[in-house]
Amino acid sequence: MAYASALQALGDPTRRAVLEELRQGPRAVGEIAARLPVSRPAVSQHLRVLKEAGLVTERQNGARHLYRVDPDGLAELRAYLEGFWEEALASFKAAAEKEERRKK
Amino acid sequence: MTMTATETIHKQIFVEAAPETAFRVFTENIAAWWPLDKHGIYLDDAQTVTFEDRDGWRLVEKAKDGRENVWGEVLEYEVSSRLRMTWHPGREADDEPTELEVSFTADGDGTIVVLEHRGWENLRDELRQGREGYDKGWPGVLERYRQAAAA
């Protein structure tokens, strides 16, 4: 599923906490690690997953790597899910109506 | 005001079939209508998707080579009326899952089917922002839906 990586990334409570930190504004790895009960390498790992899922972007600012939330990633996930259910339900409707006609 | 609503995906359709038929097709015949080639874990390698009783009902996608992925576990159901289940395709069940609820309500000769996909509240503000962005696209989506329903 196209949205599976984003859902998977958000299934982890620590990753959600990392994302929540980034909601306050762009942060470096060390800043996030200082505010959560998680080591720097673990934060880096979570950020990598979030980035691959399209939920976070990374930008070099001088010597620092800053991470920020990518709102497009989340909007895309939601839009995908909306369209996904619409398509699935339209297909369900057709199947249920066909079955009903068959019974009669 | 709209905070609660923005956290749940809400879809409603009218089906020209009795609730019993609608419920049965949704559950027992899910493989007959689920667009598995486009929406699934295995896509072209997918064989079927089915509800199976394995210490409780589970929705399982199966690949041609025997691989399986459990999409969710049924939490409660009432035949011909409603179904509530966890929803976590592609993820482990112990990850915090989202939740799906589908209800079937008789309306004249047909059934109103309401689908709610929720459990996004943990994502809080980012998700609301994403959702609000998408809400602006709603009139277009509804118009397409109306056309499809009228066709």
PDB file of C-alpha atoms in Angstrom:
ATOM      1  CA  MET A   1       0.000   0.000   0.000  1.00  0.00           C
ATOM      2  CA  ALA A   2       1.310   3.395  -0.914  1.00  0.00           C
ATOM      3  CA  TYR A   3       0.492   4.746   2.515  1.00  0.00           C
ATOM      4  CA  ALA A   4       1.765   1.684   4.382  1.00  0.00           C
ATOM      5  CA  SER A   5       5.173   3.161   5.167  1.00  0.00           C
ATOM      6  CA  ALA A   6       3.636   6.277   6.712  1.00  0.00           C
ATOM      7  CA  LEU A   7       1.176   4.240   8.764  1.00  0.00           C
ATOM      8  CA  GLN A   8       3.948   1.921   9.816  1.00  0.00           C
ATOM      9  CA  ALA A   9       6.163   4.829  10.824  1.00  0.00           C
ATOM     10  CA  LEU A  10       3.374   6.304  12.939  1.00  0.00           C
ATOM     11  CA  GLY A  11       2.552   2.992  14.592  1.00  0.00           C
ATOM     12  CA  ASP A  12       5.477   3.455  16.964  1.00  0.00           C
ATOM     13  CA  PRO A  13       4.793   5.625  20.034  1.00  0.00           C
ATOM     14  CA  THR A  14       8.393   6.900  20.235  1.00  0.00           C
ATOM     15  CA  ARG A  15       8.274   8.004  16.618  1.00  0.00           C
ATOM     16  CA  ARG A  16       5.040   9.841  17.326  1.00  0.00           C
ATOM     17  CA  ALA A  17       6.766  11.544  20.254  1.00  0.00           C
ATOM     18  CA  VAL A  18       9.622  12.550  17.929  1.00  0.00           C
ATOM     19  CA  LEU A  19       7.108  13.927  15.440  1.00  0.00           C
ATOM     20  CA  GLU A  20       5.375  15.782  18.252  1.00  0.00           C
ATOM     21  CA  GLU A  21       8.698  17.413  19.208  1.00  0.00           C
ATOM     22  CA  LEU A  22       9.164  18.540  15.629  1.00  0.00           C
ATOM     23  CA  ARG A  23       5.741  20.098  15.700  1.00  0.00           C
ATOM     24  CA  GLN A  24       7.188  22.736  18.040  1.00  0.00           C
ATOM     25  CA  GLY A  25       9.595  23.732  15.284  1.00  0.00           C
ATOM     26  CA  PRO A  26      12.693  22.501  13.446  1.00  0.00           C
ATOM     27  CA  ARG A  27      15.027  20.521  15.713  1.00  0.00           C
ATOM     28  CA  ALA A  28      18.444  18.889  15.600  1.00  0.00           C
ATOM     29  CA  VAL A  29      18.883  15.276  16.698  1.00  0.00           C
ATOM     30  CA  GLY A  30      20.535  16.285  19.988  1.00  0.00           C
ATOM     31  CA  GLU A  31      17.710  18.646  20.901  1.00  0.00           C
ATOM     32  CA  ILE A  32      15.137  15.922  20.436  1.00  0.00           C
ATOM     33  CA  ALA A  33      17.207  13.376  22.378  1.00  0.00           C
ATOM     34  CA  ALA A  34      17.571  15.852  25.256  1.00  0.00           C
ATOM     35  CA  ARG A  35      13.797  16.103  25.621  1.00  0.00           C
ATOM     36  CA  LEU A  36      12.872  12.443  25.268  1.00  0.00           C
ATOM     37  CA  PRO A  37      14.012   9.363  27.202  1.00  0.00           C
ATOM     38  CA  VAL A  38      15.681   8.092  24.042  1.00  0.00           C
ATOM     39  CA  SER A  39      19.339   7.957  22.988  1.00  0.00           C
ATOM     40  CA  ARG A  40      20.722  10.034  20.131  1.00  0.00           C
ATOM     41  CA  PRO A  41      21.313   7.008  17.879  1.00  0.00           C
ATOM     42  CA  ALA A  42      17.736   5.872  18.512  1.00  0.00           C
ATOM     43  CA  VAL A  43      16.396   9.339  17.656  1.00  0.00           C
ATOM     44  CA  SER A  44      18.458   9.305  14.445  1.00  0.00           C
ATOM     45  CA  GLN A  45      17.010   5.944  13.557  1.00  0.00           C
ATOM     46  CA  HIS A  46      13.429   7.130  14.161  1.00  0.00           C
ATOM     47  CA  LEU A  47      14.055  10.260  12.115  1.00  0.00           C
ATOM     48  CA  ARG A  48      15.366   8.160   9.259  1.00  0.00           C
ATOM     49  CA  VAL A  49      12.161   6.080   9.246  1.00  0.00           C
ATOM     50  CA  LEU A  50       9.979   9.195   9.414  1.00  0.00           C
ATOM     51  CA  LYS A  51      11.954  10.746   6.578  1.00  0.00           C
ATOM     52  CA  GLU A  52      11.646   7.654   4.388  1.00  0.00           C
ATOM     53  CA  ALA A  53       7.917   7.668   5.076  1.00  0.00           C
ATOM     54  CA  GLY A  54       7.724  11.240   3.774  1.00  0.00           C
ATOM     55  CA  LEU A  55       6.618  12.674   7.108  1.00  0.00           C
ATOM     56  CA  VAL A  56       9.768  14.604   7.980  1.00  0.00           C
ATOM     57  CA  THR A  57      12.295  16.580   5.961  1.00  0.00           C
ATOM     58  CA  GLU A  58      15.946  17.245   6.740  1.00  0.00           C
ATOM     59  CA  ARG A  59      17.829  20.427   5.964  1.00  0.00           C
ATOM     60  CA  GLN A  60      21.419  21.435   6.540  1.00  0.00           C
ATOM     61  CA  ASN A  61      21.722  24.694   8.423  1.00  0.00           C
ATOM     62  CA  GLY A  62      25.421  25.541   8.706  1.00  0.00           C
ATOM     63  CA  ALA A  63      26.962  22.617  10.557  1.00  0.00           C
ATOM     64  CA  ARG A  64      23.596  21.466  11.886  1.00  0.00           C
ATOM     65  CA  HIS A  65      21.104  19.072  10.362  1.00  0.00           C
ATOM     66  CA  LEU A  66      17.622  20.296  11.175  1.00  0.00           C
ATOM     67  CA  TYR A  67      14.533  18.152  10.929  1.00  0.00           C
ATOM     68  CA  ARG A  68      11.023  19.435  10.424  1.00  0.00           C
ATOM     69  CA  VAL A  69       7.541  18.051   9.881  1.00  0.00           C
ATOM     70  CA  ASP A  70       6.501  17.694   6.253  1.00  0.00           C
ATOM     71  CA  PRO A  71       2.798  18.641   6.324  1.00  0.00           C
ATOM     72  CA  ASP A  72       2.421  17.499   2.716  1.00  0.00           C
ATOM     73  CA  GLY A  73       3.316  13.981   3.788  1.00  0.00           C
ATOM     74  CA  LEU A  74       0.487  13.810   6.302  1.00  0.00           C
ATOM     75  CA  ALA A  75      -2.000  15.486   3.994  1.00  0.00           C
ATOM     76  CA  GLU A  76      -1.079  13.003   1.310  1.00  0.00           C
ATOM     77  CA  LEU A  77      -1.620  10.094   3.676  1.00  0.00           C
ATOM     78  CA  ARG A  78      -5.060  11.335   4.613  1.00  0.00           C
ATOM     79  CA  ALA A  79      -6.041  12.069   1.042  1.00  0.00           C
ATOM     80  CA  TYR A  80      -4.881   8.635   0.031  1.00  0.00           C
ATOM     81  CA  LEU A  81      -6.985   6.990   2.735  1.00  0.00           C
ATOM     82  CA  GLU A  82     -10.053   8.997   1.805  1.00  0.00           C
ATOM     83  CA  GLY A  83      -9.784   8.010  -1.825  1.00  0.00           C
ATOM     84  CA  PHE A  84      -8.985   4.461  -0.859  1.00  0.00           C
ATOM     85  CA  TRP A  85     -12.179   3.988   1.161  1.00  0.00           C
ATOM     86  CA  GLU A  86     -14.290   5.643  -1.487  1.00  0.00           C
ATOM     87  CA  GLU A  87     -13.021   3.277  -4.124  1.00  0.00           C
ATOM     88  CA  ALA A  88     -13.397   0.213  -1.886  1.00  0.00           C
ATOM     89  CA  LEU A  89     -16.966   1.166  -0.915  1.00  0.00           C
ATOM     90  CA  ALA A  90     -18.006   1.828  -4.510  1.00  0.00           C
ATOM     91  CA  SER A  91     -16.799  -1.636  -5.394  1.00  0.00           C
ATOM     92  CA  PHE A  92     -18.594  -3.094  -2.366  1.00  0.00           C
ATOM     93  CA  LYS A  93     -21.836  -1.369  -3.360  1.00  0.00           C
ATOM     94  CA  ALA A  94     -21.706  -2.903  -6.828  1.00  0.00           C
ATOM     95  CA  ALA A  95     -21.035  -6.392  -5.415  1.00  0.00           C
ATOM     96  CA  ALA A  96     -23.808  -6.172  -2.795  1.00  0.00           C
ATOM     97  CA  GLU A  97     -26.369  -4.959  -5.360  1.00  0.00           C
ATOM     98  CA  LYS A  98     -25.389  -7.700  -7.784  1.00  0.00           C
ATOM     99  CA  GLU A  99     -25.857 -10.271  -5.026  1.00  0.00           C
ATOM    100  CA  GLU A 100     -29.255  -8.824  -4.124  1.00  0.00           C
ATOM    101  CA  ARG A 101     -30.448  -9.022  -7.739  1.00  0.00           C
ATOM    102  CA  ARG A 102     -29.189 -12.604  -7.985  1.00  0.00           C
ATOM    103  CA  LYS A 103     -31.311 -13.566  -4.969  1.00  0.00           C
ATOM    104  CA  LYS A 104     -34.504 -12.191  -6.438  1.00  0.00           C
TER     105      LYS A 104
ATOM    106  CA  MET B   1     -15.679  22.751  16.809  1.00  0.00           C
ATOM    107  CA  THR B   2     -14.711  20.457  13.983  1.00  0.00           C
ATOM    108  CA  MET B   3     -11.771  18.914  15.832  1.00  0.00           C
ATOM    109  CA  THR B   4     -13.501  15.654  16.633  1.00  0.00           C
ATOM    110  CA  ALA B   5     -14.878  15.261  13.153  1.00  0.00           C
ATOM    111  CA  THR B   6     -11.511  15.864  11.557  1.00  0.00           C
ATOM    112  CA  GLU B   7     -10.014  12.926  13.397  1.00  0.00           C
ATOM    113  CA  THR B   8     -12.225  10.307  11.822  1.00  0.00           C
ATOM    114  CA  ILE B   9     -12.616   9.393   8.192  1.00  0.00           C
ATOM    115  CA  HIS B  10     -16.341   9.107   7.630  1.00  0.00           C
ATOM    116  CA  LYS B  11     -17.927   7.616   4.529  1.00  0.00           C
ATOM    117  CA  GLN B  12     -21.541   6.826   3.837  1.00  0.00           C
ATOM    118  CA  ILE B  13     -23.182   5.106   0.894  1.00  0.00           C
ATOM    119  CA  PHE B  14     -26.625   3.829   0.038  1.00  0.00           C
ATOM    120  CA  VAL B  15     -26.733   0.267  -1.215  1.00  0.00           C
ATOM    121  CA  GLU B  16     -29.744  -1.171  -3.037  1.00  0.00           C
ATOM    122  CA  ALA B  17     -29.696  -4.398  -1.057  1.00  0.00           C
ATOM    123  CA  ALA B  18     -31.063  -5.621   2.268  1.00  0.00           C
ATOM    124  CA  PRO B  19     -28.824  -5.201   5.341  1.00  0.00           C
ATOM    125  CA  GLU B  20     -28.411  -8.995   5.503  1.00  0.00           C
ATOM    126  CA  THR B  21     -27.063  -9.061   1.954  1.00  0.00           C
ATOM    127  CA  ALA B  22     -24.894  -5.997   2.457  1.00  0.00           C
ATOM    128  CA  PHE B  23     -23.365  -7.396   5.650  1.00  0.00           C
ATOM    129  CA  ARG B  24     -22.771 -10.809   4.102  1.00  0.00           C
ATOM    130  CA  VAL B  25     -21.114  -9.389   0.992  1.00  0.00           C
ATOM    131  CA  PHE B  26     -18.963  -7.085   3.129  1.00  0.00           C
ATOM    132  CA  THR B  27     -17.727  -9.918   5.343  1.00  0.00           C
ATOM    133  CA  GLU B  28     -18.048 -13.338   3.681  1.00  0.00           C
ATOM    134  CA  ASN B  29     -17.527 -12.104   0.128  1.00  0.00           C
ATOM    135  CA  ILE B  30     -14.922  -9.417   0.708  1.00  0.00           C
ATOM    136  CA  ALA B  31     -12.667 -11.025  -1.908  1.00  0.00           C
ATOM    137  CA  ALA B  32     -15.395 -10.433  -4.515  1.00  0.00           C
ATOM    138  CA  TRP B  33     -15.168  -6.668  -4.275  1.00  0.00           C
ATOM    139  CA  TRP B  34     -11.964  -5.589  -2.540  1.00  0.00           C
ATOM    140  CA  PRO B  35      -9.701  -3.936  -5.156  1.00  0.00           C
ATOM    141  CA  LEU B  36      -6.812  -6.186  -4.198  1.00  0.00           C
ATOM    142  CA  ASP B  37      -4.724  -5.397  -7.262  1.00  0.00           C
ATOM    143  CA  LYS B  38      -4.518  -1.766  -6.152  1.00  0.00           C
ATOM    144  CA  HIS B  39      -5.075  -1.843  -2.396  1.00  0.00           C
ATOM    145  CA  GLY B  40      -3.218  -4.519  -0.542  1.00  0.00           C
ATOM    146  CA  ILE B  41       0.198  -5.573   0.655  1.00  0.00           C
ATOM    147  CA  TYR B  42       1.038  -8.055  -2.100  1.00  0.00           C
ATOM    148  CA  LEU B  43      -0.721  -6.322  -5.030  1.00  0.00           C
ATOM    149  CA  ASP B  44       0.082  -8.369  -8.201  1.00  0.00           C
ATOM    150  CA  ASP B  45       1.142 -11.333  -6.055  1.00  0.00           C
ATOM    151  CA  ALA B  46      -2.058 -11.262  -4.026  1.00  0.00           C
ATOM    152  CA  GLN B  47      -4.360 -14.243  -4.138  1.00  0.00           C
ATOM    153  CA  THR B  48      -7.253 -13.338  -1.867  1.00  0.00           C
ATOM    154  CA  VAL B  49      -8.436 -11.498   1.209  1.00  0.00           C
ATOM    155  CA  THR B  50     -10.753 -13.194   3.661  1.00  0.00           C
ATOM    156  CA  PHE B  51     -12.157 -13.098   7.183  1.00  0.00           C
ATOM    157  CA  GLU B  52     -10.968 -16.197   9.034  1.00  0.00           C
ATOM    158  CA  ASP B  53     -11.796 -17.482  12.498  1.00  0.00           C
ATOM    159  CA  ARG B  54      -8.447 -17.909  14.253  1.00  0.00           C
ATOM    160  CA  ASP B  55      -9.124 -17.415  17.952  1.00  0.00           C
ATOM    161  CA  GLY B  56     -11.472 -14.660  16.855  1.00  0.00           C
ATOM    162  CA  TRP B  57     -12.136 -13.288  13.394  1.00  0.00           C
ATOM    163  CA  ARG B  58      -9.221 -11.809  11.509  1.00  0.00           C
ATOM    164  CA  LEU B  59      -9.027 -10.213   8.090  1.00  0.00           C
ATOM    165  CA  VAL B  60      -6.155 -11.900   6.273  1.00  0.00           C
ATOM    166  CA  GLU B  61      -4.582 -11.125   2.918  1.00  0.00           C
ATOM    167  CA  LYS B  62      -2.899 -14.104   1.254  1.00  0.00           C
ATOM    168  CA  ALA B  63      -0.251 -14.073  -1.467  1.00  0.00           C
ATOM    169  CA  LYS B  64       0.082 -16.668  -4.222  1.00  0.00           C
ATOM    170  CA  ASP B  65       3.301 -17.936  -2.639  1.00  0.00           C
ATOM    171  CA  GLY B  66       1.638 -18.551   0.732  1.00  0.00           C
ATOM    172  CA  ARG B  67       2.660 -15.367   2.532  1.00  0.00           C
ATOM    173  CA  GLU B  68       0.022 -13.801   4.734  1.00  0.00           C
ATOM    174  CA  ASN B  69      -0.659 -10.424   6.275  1.00  0.00           C
ATOM    175  CA  VAL B  70      -3.267  -9.892   8.968  1.00  0.00           C
ATOM    176  CA  TRP B  71      -4.954  -6.545   8.289  1.00  0.00           C
ATOM    177  CA  GLY B  72      -6.979  -6.468  11.483  1.00  0.00           C
ATOM    178  CA  GLU B  73      -8.875  -8.305  14.193  1.00  0.00           C
ATOM    179  CA  VAL B  74     -12.645  -8.134  14.679  1.00  0.00           C
ATOM    180  CA  LEU B  75     -13.403  -6.571  18.065  1.00  0.00           C
ATOM    181  CA  GLU B  76     -17.169  -7.005  17.962  1.00  0.00           C
ATOM    182  CA  TYR B  77     -19.894  -7.587  15.445  1.00  0.00           C
ATOM    183  CA  GLU B  78     -23.620  -7.994  15.142  1.00  0.00           C
ATOM    184  CA  VAL B  79     -24.769  -9.910  12.073  1.00  0.00           C
ATOM    185  CA  SER B  80     -26.480  -7.678   9.478  1.00  0.00           C
ATOM    186  CA  SER B  81     -25.925  -4.642  11.659  1.00  0.00           C
ATOM    187  CA  ARG B  82     -22.357  -3.658  12.465  1.00  0.00           C
ATOM    188  CA  LEU B  83     -18.712  -4.606  12.566  1.00  0.00           C
ATOM    189  CA  ARG B  84     -15.877  -3.063  14.566  1.00  0.00           C
ATOM    190  CA  MET B  85     -12.276  -4.092  14.033  1.00  0.00           C
ATOM    191  CA  THR B  86      -8.664  -3.043  14.395  1.00  0.00           C
ATOM    192  CA  TRP B  87      -7.053  -1.900  11.151  1.00  0.00           C
ATOM    193  CA  HIS B  88      -3.319  -2.221  10.613  1.00  0.00           C
ATOM    194  CA  PRO B  89      -2.482  -3.546   7.112  1.00  0.00           C
ATOM    195  CA  GLY B  90       1.223  -4.050   6.710  1.00  0.00           C
ATOM    196  CA  ARG B  91       1.929  -3.563  10.396  1.00  0.00           C
ATOM    197  CA  GLU B  92       2.158  -5.735  13.448  1.00  0.00           C
ATOM    198  CA  ALA B  93      -0.953  -6.085  15.576  1.00  0.00           C
ATOM    199  CA  ASP B  94       0.820  -4.807  18.676  1.00  0.00           C
ATOM    200  CA  ASP B  95       1.556  -1.486  17.048  1.00  0.00           C
ATOM    201  CA  GLU B  96      -1.179   0.886  18.049  1.00  0.00           C
ATOM    202  CA  PRO B  97      -3.724   0.169  15.354  1.00  0.00           C
ATOM    203  CA  THR B  98      -6.333   2.410  13.854  1.00  0.00           C
ATOM    204  CA  GLU B  99      -9.928   1.252  14.128  1.00  0.00           C
ATOM    205  CA  LEU B 100     -12.598   0.608  11.538  1.00  0.00           C
ATOM    206  CA  GLU B 101     -16.329   0.535  12.219  1.00  0.00           C
ATOM    207  CA  VAL B 102     -18.958  -0.260   9.604  1.00  0.00           C
ATOM    208  CA  SER B 103     -22.695  -0.124  10.269  1.00  0.00           C
ATOM    209  CA  PHE B 104     -25.571  -1.375   8.132  1.00  0.00           C
ATOM    210  CA  THR B 105     -28.961   0.303   8.623  1.00  0.00           C
ATOM    211  CA  ALA B 106     -32.116  -0.572   6.700  1.00  0.00           C
ATOM    212  CA  ASP B 107     -33.529   2.338   4.694  1.00  0.00           C
ATOM    213  CA  GLY B 108     -36.542   1.576   2.527  1.00  0.00           C
ATOM    214  CA  ASP B 109     -35.580  -1.185   0.118  1.00  0.00           C
ATOM    215  CA  GLY B 110     -31.913  -0.670   0.745  1.00  0.00           C
ATOM    216  CA  THR B 111     -29.220  -0.146   3.313  1.00  0.00           C
ATOM    217  CA  ILE B 112     -27.250   2.841   4.459  1.00  0.00           C
ATOM    218  CA  VAL B 113     -23.665   1.769   5.031  1.00  0.00           C
ATOM    219  CA  VAL B 114     -21.555   4.031   7.221  1.00  0.00           C
ATOM    220  CA  LEU B 115     -17.821   3.492   7.461  1.00  0.00           C
ATOM    221  CA  GLU B 116     -15.654   5.200  10.057  1.00  0.00           C
ATOM    222  CA  HIS B 117     -11.900   4.888  10.198  1.00  0.00           C
ATOM    223  CA  ARG B 118     -10.563   6.379  13.412  1.00  0.00           C
ATOM    224  CA  GLY B 119      -7.778   6.233  15.946  1.00  0.00           C
ATOM    225  CA  TRP B 120      -5.807   9.112  14.565  1.00  0.00           C
ATOM    226  CA  GLU B 121      -6.070  11.160  17.742  1.00  0.00           C
ATOM    227  CA  ASN B 122      -2.548  10.221  18.786  1.00  0.00           C
ATOM    228  CA  LEU B 123      -1.215  12.115  15.846  1.00  0.00           C
ATOM    229  CA  ARG B 124      -2.856  15.238  17.087  1.00  0.00           C
ATOM    230  CA  ASP B 125      -2.131  18.524  15.445  1.00  0.00           C
ATOM    231  CA  GLU B 126      -0.139  17.425  12.405  1.00  0.00           C
ATOM    232  CA  LEU B 127      -2.919  15.175  11.380  1.00  0.00           C
ATOM    233  CA  ARG B 128      -5.584  17.787  11.920  1.00  0.00           C
ATOM    234  CA  GLN B 129      -3.622  20.150   9.749  1.00  0.00           C
ATOM    235  CA  GLY B 130      -3.377  17.504   7.081  1.00  0.00           C
ATOM    236  CA  ARG B 131      -7.055  16.783   7.376  1.00  0.00           C
ATOM    237  CA  GLU B 132      -8.056  20.408   7.241  1.00  0.00           C
ATOM    238  CA  GLY B 133      -6.020  20.811   4.079  1.00  0.00           C
ATOM    239  CA  TYR B 134      -7.910  17.964   2.578  1.00  0.00           C
ATOM    240  CA  ASP B 135     -11.281  19.253   3.706  1.00  0.00           C
ATOM    241  CA  LYS B 136     -10.879  22.092   1.253  1.00  0.00           C
ATOM    242  CA  GLY B 137     -11.051  19.483  -1.464  1.00  0.00           C
ATOM    243  CA  TRP B 138     -14.329  18.056  -0.189  1.00  0.00           C
ATOM    244  CA  PRO B 139     -16.811  19.665  -2.593  1.00  0.00           C
ATOM    245  CA  GLY B 140     -14.987  18.088  -5.540  1.00  0.00           C
ATOM    246  CA  VAL B 141     -14.864  14.696  -3.892  1.00  0.00           C
ATOM    247  CA  LEU B 142     -18.555  14.777  -3.011  1.00  0.00           C
ATOM    248  CA  GLU B 143     -19.490  15.818  -6.515  1.00  0.00           C
ATOM    249  CA  ARG B 144     -17.584  12.876  -7.981  1.00  0.00           C
ATOM    250  CA  TYR B 145     -19.286  10.627  -5.480  1.00  0.00           C
ATOM    251  CA  ARG B 146     -22.743  11.980  -6.334  1.00  0.00           C
ATOM    252  CA  GLN B 147     -22.077  11.366 -10.029  1.00  0.00           C
ATOM    253  CA  ALA B 148     -20.864   7.845  -9.363  1.00  0.00           C
ATOM    254  CA  ALA B 149     -23.884   7.098  -7.193  1.00  0.00           C
ATOM    255  CA  ALA B 150     -26.294   8.456  -9.789  1.00  0.00           C
ATOM    256  CA  ALA B 151     -24.700   6.546 -12.650  1.00  0.00           C
TER     257      ALA B 151
END
